[in-house]
Structure formats: structure tokens, C-alpha cells
Amino acid sequence: MERRSSQAVRPISQNPAPDWQILVEIELPVGEHAHTILDAWLLDALIPLHLHADFLNKIRKSAAEVVARAIQIDMETRSQRIRFLILIPANRRSDVQTWGFFRIEKVDLAEENKNSPHHTIEFYLFPEEQ
């Protein structure tokens, strides 16, 4: 099943961390519909990992919180888009039962991007030791 929405889903040129692989990514427009688009996209994007419902809800809640904050920041910086990535270990086992995650939020306000700052949110999902 191909995971695409009506929003532009663009590959990035370089993996942010060499020991991780990008599972999926999406670029969202800043605005009130970003939450709805992201939530539907997350549900579809995470299906292959067979995550427990409780864990999936933690990710969705965390994503909603960070997107709400990103929208507020982006309105102040006049950014037009938010890039959202989900990364997993490059050597992921197929028998993973329990997952953990952390997220990194990046706002690039470099002088060369002054007119269009980049806002990137990365979720790193990892198997927990059993």
C-alpha cells in the first residue's frame, strides 16, 4: 500500500542519522488542518510496525503536541511548511514486540533561509530490550 496524501511527500537527500532509516516522511502546510492530515498519515504510516494501540496513541499525542507548537512557532517565523519524519533502526529486527520513541524538533533560522525557515520534526522509534 503506497502511503501518500494530497500533500507533497518528498524524499530527503540525506539520512539525518546513519544508523537509522527513514520509514516515511511528509511535508505539511502550516495551518489548522495539519493536525488532521498528520493523524491520518501517522495511522497509515505505522501499520507495517504492528504497534500496540497504547503505544500508537502515545506517538499520536506527542505528534499532536509538537505540531501545535510548530504551527505557533511557524506562524511567528512565517514558515509555510513542516517536515515530519519517522525513522527506525537500519538493522531492525522483524520480531520486535515493544517499542520506545524520542523526537527531535529542528527550526532552521539560518540567514540563507530567512524568507522560508525550515521546521523539521523527527520521530525515532526503537525496539526496547526485553
Coordinates of C-alpha atoms in Angstrom, one line a residue:
M1 CA 0.0 0.0 0.0
E2 CA 1.5 3.3 -1.0
R3 CA 1.4 6.0 1.7
R4 CA 0.6 9.3 0.0
S5 CA -1.7 12.1 0.9
S6 CA -2.8 15.0 -1.1
Q7 CA 0.2 16.8 0.4
A8 CA 3.6 16.7 -1.2
V9 CA 5.6 13.8 0.2
R10 CA 9.2 14.4 -0.7
P11 CA 12.3 12.3 -0.2
I12 CA 15.2 14.0 1.5
S13 CA 18.7 14.0 0.1
Q14 CA 20.5 12.7 3.1
N15 CA 19.5 10.5 6.1
P16 CA 19.7 12.5 9.3
A17 CA 21.5 9.7 11.2
P18 CA 23.4 6.9 9.5
D19 CA 22.3 4.1 11.9
W20 CA 18.6 5.0 11.2
Q21 CA 16.5 4.6 8.1
I22 CA 13.6 6.8 7.1
L23 CA 10.4 4.8 7.3
V24 CA 8.2 7.6 6.0
E25 CA 8.1 11.4 5.7
I26 CA 5.6 14.1 4.9
E27 CA 5.7 17.8 4.4
L28 CA 2.7 19.5 5.8
P29 CA 1.4 23.1 5.1
V30 CA 1.2 25.2 8.2
G31 CA -2.4 25.6 9.2
E32 CA -5.4 24.4 11.1
H33 CA -5.7 21.1 9.0
A34 CA -2.1 20.0 9.8
H35 CA -3.3 18.0 12.8
T36 CA -5.9 16.1 10.8
I37 CA -3.6 15.3 7.9
L38 CA -0.8 14.2 10.3
D39 CA -3.0 12.0 12.4
A40 CA -4.4 10.1 9.4
W41 CA -0.9 9.9 7.9
L42 CA 0.5 8.5 11.1
L43 CA -2.1 5.8 11.3
D44 CA -1.3 4.6 7.8
A45 CA 2.5 5.1 8.0
L46 CA 2.9 3.0 11.2
I47 CA 0.8 0.0 10.1
P48 CA 3.8 -2.1 9.0
L49 CA 5.3 -1.9 12.5
H50 CA 2.2 -3.6 14.1
L51 CA 2.4 -1.3 17.1
H52 CA 0.3 -1.8 20.2
A53 CA -2.7 0.6 20.4
D54 CA -1.4 2.3 23.6
F55 CA 2.0 3.0 22.1
L56 CA 0.5 4.2 18.9
N57 CA -1.7 6.6 20.9
K58 CA 1.4 7.9 22.7
I59 CA 3.0 8.7 19.4
R60 CA -0.2 10.4 18.1
K61 CA -0.5 12.5 21.2
S62 CA 3.2 13.5 21.1
A63 CA 2.9 14.4 17.4
A64 CA -0.2 16.5 18.0
E65 CA 1.5 18.4 20.8
V66 CA 4.6 19.1 18.7
V67 CA 2.6 20.1 15.6
A68 CA 0.5 22.5 17.7
R69 CA 3.7 24.1 19.0
A70 CA 5.3 24.0 15.5
I71 CA 2.3 25.8 14.0
Q72 CA 2.6 28.5 16.6
I73 CA 6.4 28.9 16.0
D74 CA 6.0 28.8 12.2
M75 CA 3.3 31.5 12.2
E76 CA 5.8 33.7 14.1
T77 CA 8.7 32.9 11.7
R78 CA 6.4 32.8 8.6
S79 CA 7.4 29.3 7.7
Q80 CA 5.0 27.7 5.2
R81 CA 5.7 24.0 5.8
I82 CA 6.5 21.5 8.5
R83 CA 8.5 18.4 7.6
F84 CA 7.8 15.3 9.6
L85 CA 9.9 12.1 9.5
I86 CA 9.6 8.7 11.2
L87 CA 12.9 6.9 11.5
I88 CA 13.6 3.3 12.7
P89 CA 16.9 1.5 13.2
A90 CA 18.6 0.5 10.0
N91 CA 19.1 -3.1 11.3
R92 CA 15.6 -3.5 12.7
R93 CA 14.5 -7.0 13.7
S94 CA 11.1 -8.2 12.4
D95 CA 10.2 -9.8 15.8
V96 CA 10.1 -6.6 17.8
Q97 CA 7.4 -6.6 20.4
T98 CA 8.0 -3.5 22.5
W99 CA 8.9 -0.1 21.1
G100 CA 10.1 3.2 22.5
F101 CA 10.5 6.6 20.8
F102 CA 12.0 10.0 21.1
R103 CA 11.5 13.1 19.0
I104 CA 13.8 15.9 17.8
E105 CA 12.4 19.2 16.7
K106 CA 14.6 21.5 14.5
V107 CA 13.9 25.0 13.4
D108 CA 16.4 26.4 10.9
L109 CA 16.5 30.1 11.1
A110 CA 19.8 30.5 9.2
E111 CA 20.3 33.7 7.3
E112 CA 20.1 32.0 3.9
N113 CA 16.7 30.6 4.9
K114 CA 15.4 33.8 6.3
N115 CA 12.5 34.1 3.9
S116 CA 11.4 30.5 4.4
P117 CA 12.8 28.8 7.6
H118 CA 12.6 25.1 7.7
H119 CA 10.8 23.3 10.6
T120 CA 11.5 19.6 10.9
I121 CA 10.2 17.1 13.4
E122 CA 11.8 13.7 13.6
F123 CA 10.4 10.7 15.5
Y124 CA 12.9 8.0 16.2
L125 CA 11.2 4.6 17.0
F126 CA 13.4 1.9 18.6
P127 CA 12.9 -1.6 19.9
E128 CA 13.1 -1.8 23.7
E129 CA 15.1 -4.6 25.3
Q130 CA 13.0 -7.4 26.7

